[in-house]
Short mmCIF file of C-alpha atoms in Angstrom, two decimals:
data_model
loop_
_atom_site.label_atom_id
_atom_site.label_comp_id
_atom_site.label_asym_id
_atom_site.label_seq_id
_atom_site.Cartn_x
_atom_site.Cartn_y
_atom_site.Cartn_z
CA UNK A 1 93.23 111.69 150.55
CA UNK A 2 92.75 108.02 151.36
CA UNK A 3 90.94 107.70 155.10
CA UNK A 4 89.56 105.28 156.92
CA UNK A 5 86.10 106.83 158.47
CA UNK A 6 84.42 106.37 161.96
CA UNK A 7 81.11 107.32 162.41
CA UNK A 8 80.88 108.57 167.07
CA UNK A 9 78.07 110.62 169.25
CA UNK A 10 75.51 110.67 167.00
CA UNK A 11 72.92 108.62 165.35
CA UNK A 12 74.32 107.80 161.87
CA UNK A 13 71.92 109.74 159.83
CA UNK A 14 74.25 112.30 158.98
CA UNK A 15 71.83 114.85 158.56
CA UNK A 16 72.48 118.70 158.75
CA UNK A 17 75.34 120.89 158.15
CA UNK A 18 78.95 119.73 158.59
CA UNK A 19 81.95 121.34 159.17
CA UNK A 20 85.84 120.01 158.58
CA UNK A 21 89.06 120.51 160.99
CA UNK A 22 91.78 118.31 162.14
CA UNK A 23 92.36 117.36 166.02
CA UNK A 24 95.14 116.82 167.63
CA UNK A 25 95.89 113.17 166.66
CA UNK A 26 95.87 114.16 162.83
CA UNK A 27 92.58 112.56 162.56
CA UNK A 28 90.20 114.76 160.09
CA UNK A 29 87.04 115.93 162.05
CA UNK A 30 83.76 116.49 160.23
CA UNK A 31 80.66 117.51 162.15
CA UNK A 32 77.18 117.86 161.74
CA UNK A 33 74.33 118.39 163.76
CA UNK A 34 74.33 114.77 165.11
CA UNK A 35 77.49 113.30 164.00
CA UNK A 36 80.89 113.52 164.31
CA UNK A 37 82.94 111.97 161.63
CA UNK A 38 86.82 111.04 162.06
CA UNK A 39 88.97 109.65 159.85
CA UNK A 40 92.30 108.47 160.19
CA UNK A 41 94.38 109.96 157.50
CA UNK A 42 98.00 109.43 156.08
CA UNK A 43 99.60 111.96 153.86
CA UNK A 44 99.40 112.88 150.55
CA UNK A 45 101.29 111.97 147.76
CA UNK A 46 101.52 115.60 146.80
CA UNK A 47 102.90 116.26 150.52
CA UNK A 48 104.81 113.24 150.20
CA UNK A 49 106.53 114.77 147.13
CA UNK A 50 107.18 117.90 148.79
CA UNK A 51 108.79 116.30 151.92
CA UNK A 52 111.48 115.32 149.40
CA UNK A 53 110.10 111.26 149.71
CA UNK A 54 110.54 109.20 146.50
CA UNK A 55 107.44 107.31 145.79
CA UNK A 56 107.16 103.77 144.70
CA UNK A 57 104.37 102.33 142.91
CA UNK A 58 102.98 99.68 140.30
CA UNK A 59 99.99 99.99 137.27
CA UNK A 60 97.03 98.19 136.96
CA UNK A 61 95.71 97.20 133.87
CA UNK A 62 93.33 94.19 134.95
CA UNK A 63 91.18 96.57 137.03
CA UNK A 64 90.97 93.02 139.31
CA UNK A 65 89.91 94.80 142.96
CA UNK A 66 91.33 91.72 144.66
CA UNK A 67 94.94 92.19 142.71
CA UNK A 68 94.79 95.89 143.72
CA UNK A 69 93.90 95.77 147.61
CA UNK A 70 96.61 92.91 147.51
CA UNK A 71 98.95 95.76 145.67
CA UNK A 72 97.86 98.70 148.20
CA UNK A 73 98.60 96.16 151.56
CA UNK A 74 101.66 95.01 149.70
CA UNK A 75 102.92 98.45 151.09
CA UNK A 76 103.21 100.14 147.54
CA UNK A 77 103.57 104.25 147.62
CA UNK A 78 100.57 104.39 145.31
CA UNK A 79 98.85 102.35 143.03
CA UNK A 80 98.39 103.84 139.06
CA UNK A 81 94.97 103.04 137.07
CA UNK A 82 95.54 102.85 133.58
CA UNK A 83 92.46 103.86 132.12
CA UNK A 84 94.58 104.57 128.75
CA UNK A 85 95.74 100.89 128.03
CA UNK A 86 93.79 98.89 130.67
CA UNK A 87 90.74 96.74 130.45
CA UNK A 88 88.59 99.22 132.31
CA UNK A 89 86.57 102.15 132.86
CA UNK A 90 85.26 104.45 135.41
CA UNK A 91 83.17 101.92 137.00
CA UNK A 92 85.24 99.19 137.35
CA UNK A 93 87.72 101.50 138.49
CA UNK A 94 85.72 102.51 141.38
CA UNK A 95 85.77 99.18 142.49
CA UNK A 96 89.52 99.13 142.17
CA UNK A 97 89.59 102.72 144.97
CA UNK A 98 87.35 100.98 147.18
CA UNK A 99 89.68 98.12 147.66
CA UNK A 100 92.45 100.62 148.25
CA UNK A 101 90.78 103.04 150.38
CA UNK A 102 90.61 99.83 152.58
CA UNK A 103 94.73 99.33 152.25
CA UNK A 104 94.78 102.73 152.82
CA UNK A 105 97.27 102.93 149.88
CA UNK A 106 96.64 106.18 147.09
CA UNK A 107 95.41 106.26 143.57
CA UNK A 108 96.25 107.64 140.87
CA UNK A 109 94.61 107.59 137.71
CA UNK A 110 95.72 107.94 134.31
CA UNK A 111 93.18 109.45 131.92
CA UNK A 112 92.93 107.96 127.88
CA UNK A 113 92.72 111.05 126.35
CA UNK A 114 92.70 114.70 127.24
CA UNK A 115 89.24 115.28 127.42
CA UNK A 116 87.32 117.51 130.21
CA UNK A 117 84.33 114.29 130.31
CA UNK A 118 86.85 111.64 131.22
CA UNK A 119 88.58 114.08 133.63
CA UNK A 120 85.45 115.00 135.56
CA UNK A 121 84.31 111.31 136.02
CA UNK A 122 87.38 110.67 137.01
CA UNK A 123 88.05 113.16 139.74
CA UNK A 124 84.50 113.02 141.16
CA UNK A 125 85.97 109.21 141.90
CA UNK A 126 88.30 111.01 144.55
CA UNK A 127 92.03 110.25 143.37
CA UNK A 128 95.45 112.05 144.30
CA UNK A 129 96.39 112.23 141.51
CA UNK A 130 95.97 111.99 137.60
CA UNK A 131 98.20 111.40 134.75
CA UNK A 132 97.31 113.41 131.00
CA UNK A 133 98.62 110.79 128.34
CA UNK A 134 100.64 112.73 125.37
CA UNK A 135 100.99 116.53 126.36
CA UNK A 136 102.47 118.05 123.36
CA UNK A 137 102.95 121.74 124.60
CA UNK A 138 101.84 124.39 127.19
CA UNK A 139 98.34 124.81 125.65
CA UNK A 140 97.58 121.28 126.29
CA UNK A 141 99.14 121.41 129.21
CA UNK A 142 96.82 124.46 130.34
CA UNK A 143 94.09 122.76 129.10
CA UNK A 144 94.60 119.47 131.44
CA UNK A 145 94.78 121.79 134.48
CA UNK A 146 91.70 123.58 133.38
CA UNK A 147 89.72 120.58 133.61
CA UNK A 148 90.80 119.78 137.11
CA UNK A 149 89.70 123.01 138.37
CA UNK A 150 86.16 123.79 139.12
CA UNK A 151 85.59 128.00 137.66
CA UNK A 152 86.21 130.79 137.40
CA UNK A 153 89.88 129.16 136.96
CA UNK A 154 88.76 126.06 134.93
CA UNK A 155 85.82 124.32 133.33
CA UNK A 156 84.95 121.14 135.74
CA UNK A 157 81.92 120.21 136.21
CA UNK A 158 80.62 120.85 139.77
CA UNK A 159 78.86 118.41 141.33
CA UNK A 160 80.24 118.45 145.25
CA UNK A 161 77.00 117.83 146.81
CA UNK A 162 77.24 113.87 145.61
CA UNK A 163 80.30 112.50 144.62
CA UNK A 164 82.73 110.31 146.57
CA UNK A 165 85.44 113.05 146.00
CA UNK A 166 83.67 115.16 148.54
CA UNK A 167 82.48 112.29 150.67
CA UNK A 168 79.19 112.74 149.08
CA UNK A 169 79.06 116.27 150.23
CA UNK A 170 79.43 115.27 153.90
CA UNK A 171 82.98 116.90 153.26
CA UNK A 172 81.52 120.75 152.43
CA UNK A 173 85.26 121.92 152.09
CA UNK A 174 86.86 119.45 149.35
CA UNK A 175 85.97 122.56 146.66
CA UNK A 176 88.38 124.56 148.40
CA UNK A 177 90.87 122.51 149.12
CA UNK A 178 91.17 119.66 146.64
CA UNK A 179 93.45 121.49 144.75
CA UNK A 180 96.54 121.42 147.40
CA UNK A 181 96.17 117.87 147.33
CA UNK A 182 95.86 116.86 143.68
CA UNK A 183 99.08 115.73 141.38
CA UNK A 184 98.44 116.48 137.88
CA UNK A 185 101.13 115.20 136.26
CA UNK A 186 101.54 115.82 132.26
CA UNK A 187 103.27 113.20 130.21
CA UNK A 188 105.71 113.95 127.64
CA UNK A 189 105.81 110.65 124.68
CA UNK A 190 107.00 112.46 121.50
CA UNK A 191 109.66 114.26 120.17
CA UNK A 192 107.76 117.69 120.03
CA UNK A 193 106.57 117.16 123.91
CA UNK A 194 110.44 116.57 124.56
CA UNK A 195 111.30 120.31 122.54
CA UNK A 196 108.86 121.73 124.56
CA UNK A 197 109.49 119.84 128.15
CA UNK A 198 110.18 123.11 129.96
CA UNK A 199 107.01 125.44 128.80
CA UNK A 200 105.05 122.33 129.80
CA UNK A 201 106.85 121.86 133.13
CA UNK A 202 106.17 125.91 133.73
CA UNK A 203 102.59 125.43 133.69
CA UNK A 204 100.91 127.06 136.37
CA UNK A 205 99.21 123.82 137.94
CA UNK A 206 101.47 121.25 136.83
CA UNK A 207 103.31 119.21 139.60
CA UNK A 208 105.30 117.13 137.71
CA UNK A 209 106.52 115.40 134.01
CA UNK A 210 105.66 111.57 133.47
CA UNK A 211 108.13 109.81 131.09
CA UNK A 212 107.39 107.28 128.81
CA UNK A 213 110.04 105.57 127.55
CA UNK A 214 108.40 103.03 124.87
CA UNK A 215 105.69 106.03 123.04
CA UNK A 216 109.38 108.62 122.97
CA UNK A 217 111.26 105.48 120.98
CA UNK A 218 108.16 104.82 118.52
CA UNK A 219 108.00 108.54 118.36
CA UNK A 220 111.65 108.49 116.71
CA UNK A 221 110.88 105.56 114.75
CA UNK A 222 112.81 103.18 117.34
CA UNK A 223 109.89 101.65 119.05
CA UNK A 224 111.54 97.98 118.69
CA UNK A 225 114.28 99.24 120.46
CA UNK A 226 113.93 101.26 123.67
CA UNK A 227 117.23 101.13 124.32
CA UNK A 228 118.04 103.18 121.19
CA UNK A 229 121.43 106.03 121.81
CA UNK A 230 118.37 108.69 120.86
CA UNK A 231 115.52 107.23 123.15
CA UNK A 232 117.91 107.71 126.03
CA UNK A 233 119.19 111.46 124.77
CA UNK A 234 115.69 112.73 124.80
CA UNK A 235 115.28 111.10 128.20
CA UNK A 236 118.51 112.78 129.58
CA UNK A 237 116.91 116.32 127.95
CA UNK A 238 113.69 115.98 129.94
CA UNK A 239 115.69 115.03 132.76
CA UNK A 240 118.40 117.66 133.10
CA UNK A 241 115.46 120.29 132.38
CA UNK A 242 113.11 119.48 134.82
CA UNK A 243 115.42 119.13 137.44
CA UNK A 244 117.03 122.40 136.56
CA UNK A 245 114.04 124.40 136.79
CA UNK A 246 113.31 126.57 139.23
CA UNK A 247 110.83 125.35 141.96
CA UNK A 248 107.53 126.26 142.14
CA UNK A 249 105.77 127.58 145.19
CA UNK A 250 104.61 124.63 146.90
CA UNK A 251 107.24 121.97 145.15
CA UNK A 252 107.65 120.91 141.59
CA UNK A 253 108.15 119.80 138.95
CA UNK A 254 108.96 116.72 139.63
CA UNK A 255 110.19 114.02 137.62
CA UNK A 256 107.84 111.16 137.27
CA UNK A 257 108.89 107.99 135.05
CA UNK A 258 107.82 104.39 133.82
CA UNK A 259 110.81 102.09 134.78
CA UNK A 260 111.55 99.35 131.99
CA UNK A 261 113.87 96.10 132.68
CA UNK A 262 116.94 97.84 131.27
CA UNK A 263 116.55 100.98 133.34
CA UNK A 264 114.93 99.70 136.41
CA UNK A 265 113.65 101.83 139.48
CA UNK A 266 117.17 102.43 141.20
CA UNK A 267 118.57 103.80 138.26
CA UNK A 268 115.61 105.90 138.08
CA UNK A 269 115.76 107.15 141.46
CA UNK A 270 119.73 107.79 141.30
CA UNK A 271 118.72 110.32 138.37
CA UNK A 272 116.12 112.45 140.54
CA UNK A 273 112.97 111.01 139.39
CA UNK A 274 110.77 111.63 142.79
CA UNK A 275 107.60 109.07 141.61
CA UNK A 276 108.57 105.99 140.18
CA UNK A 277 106.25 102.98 138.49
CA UNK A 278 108.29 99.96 138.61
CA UNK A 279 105.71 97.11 137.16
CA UNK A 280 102.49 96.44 135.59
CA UNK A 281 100.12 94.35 137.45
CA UNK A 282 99.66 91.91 133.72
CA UNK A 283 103.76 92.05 133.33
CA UNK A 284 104.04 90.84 136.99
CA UNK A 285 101.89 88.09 136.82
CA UNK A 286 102.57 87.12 133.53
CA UNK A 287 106.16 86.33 134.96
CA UNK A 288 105.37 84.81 137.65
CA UNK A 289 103.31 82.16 134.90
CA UNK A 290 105.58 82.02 132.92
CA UNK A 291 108.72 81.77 135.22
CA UNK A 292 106.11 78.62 137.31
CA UNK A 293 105.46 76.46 133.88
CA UNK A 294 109.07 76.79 133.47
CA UNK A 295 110.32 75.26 136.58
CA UNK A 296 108.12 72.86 136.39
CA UNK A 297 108.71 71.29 132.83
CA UNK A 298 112.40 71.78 134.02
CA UNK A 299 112.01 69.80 136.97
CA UNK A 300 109.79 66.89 135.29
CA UNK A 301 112.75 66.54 132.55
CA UNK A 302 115.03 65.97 135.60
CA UNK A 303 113.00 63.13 137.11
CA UNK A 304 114.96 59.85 135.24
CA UNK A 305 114.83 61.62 131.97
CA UNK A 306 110.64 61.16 131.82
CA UNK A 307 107.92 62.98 131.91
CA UNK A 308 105.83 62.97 134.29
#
């Protein structure tokens, strides 16, 4: 959970034990022996999810912190790291949650391979969420969960006393309550992930399916053509299966999708997809580029004819 901290009655050492609760102004509270920490906290994207909100929110591939604080004050739901196709890893991507812990906007990462290393790193950055790139079937599903939880009911690496997940220990409770905060969401891009959509979905630990609409058409052989009558069959499958399964306790599945130009965000949303990533932070700009050499050169071949 994003916050933005205050440090009152006490010396700023921070040293001794601490101990979390929340006041009455929905500020988190966490005390030692000669501070007391508050933080001013907005909810979850899990919570947000189970509320019955539906999230809006944008990729970053440049891993440019100044691009993504602009993103997270923009007034996005969260902000997506693509650690799978972008330019970055886990430290540049810290720099990228700093700059939205300041915009007080949420991250969520998505991993470049299943792989318990990369998944540690990554959550002992402090996300809401991550995002498992090609999930097959319920085994890999399991296996995604079992690397976010610490054991006996996974194999994460436990390290609570120092990473920014847990405040750098300062927060003594995040080990036992991460996990009510944390999306995992599993992405189905294949033809066999579609047949098996539902034992995926049923995963004990899984909030929600990602849909990838370009890796399902290359999957079929139709990756020059998105729009393809069996791309969007597979995507109606997913679809009408998560949304008919029966809820889990504490929400989910959701549906969780990549919008493209052809099947923007609203026609996402007016199929039941509860997280939404409209645009990529390279496709965005590259427009806007593209689209401001274009009016220009227009303009200049309106001025008598001549160049400029």
């Amino acid at each position: 959970m994003e916050t933005i901290n205050h440090i009152i009655n006490g010396n700023g050492n921070g040293n001794g034990n601490n101990h979390g609760y929340t006041n009455g102004n929905n500020h988190a509270v966490y005390e030692t022996e000669q501070d007391t920490i508050v933080t001013t906290e907005r909810k979850s994207i899990k919570a947000r999810l189970q509320d019955g909100d539906c999230l809006y929110g944008m990729s970053f591939l440049s891993f440019c912190p100044t691009m993504v604080e602009i993103a997270g004050w923009s007034g996005y739901d969260f902000v997506i790291l693509d650690l799978e196709h972008g330019f970055g890893g886990i430290s540049e991507g810290l720099r990228c949650i700093h700059a939205l812990t300041a915009a007080n906007t949420p991250v969520i990462v998505r991993v470049p391979e299943l792989s318990h290393v990369w998944v540690k790193k990554v959550l002992d950055l402090g996300p809401q969420g991550i995002i498992f790139p090609l999930v097959d079937g319920p085994e890999s599903a399991k296996k995604a969960v079992s690397y976010c939880r610490y054991p006996p009911n996974g194999v994460r690496g436990v390290a609570t006393p120092i990473v920014r997940a847990s405040r750098f220990g300062i927060d003594e409770s995040y080990a036992k309550k991460y996990e009510k905060d944390l999306l995992i969401l599993c992405q189905v891009e294949t033809a066999e992930g579609v047949e098996n959509v539902e034992g995926i979905a049923a995963v004990d630990g899984v909030d929600g399916i990602m849909v990838g609409p370009l890796d399902l058409s290359a999957s079929v052989g139709c990756m020059h053509d998105p729009r393809n009558e069996k791309v969007k069959e597979m995507m109606r499958k997913i679809e009408s299966t998560v949304l008919g399964m029966k809820r889990k306790e504490g929400g989910g599945p959701y549906l969780a999708g990549f919008a493209m130009p052809f099947d923007g965000p609203d026609q996402f949303r007016s199929r039941g997809y509860k997280l939404i990533r409209g645009v990529t932070d390279v496709g965005l700009f590259k427009n806007a580029c593209v689209g401001d050499v274009s009016k220009f050169n227009m303009n200049t071949n309106k001025i008598n004819g001549q160049y400029c």
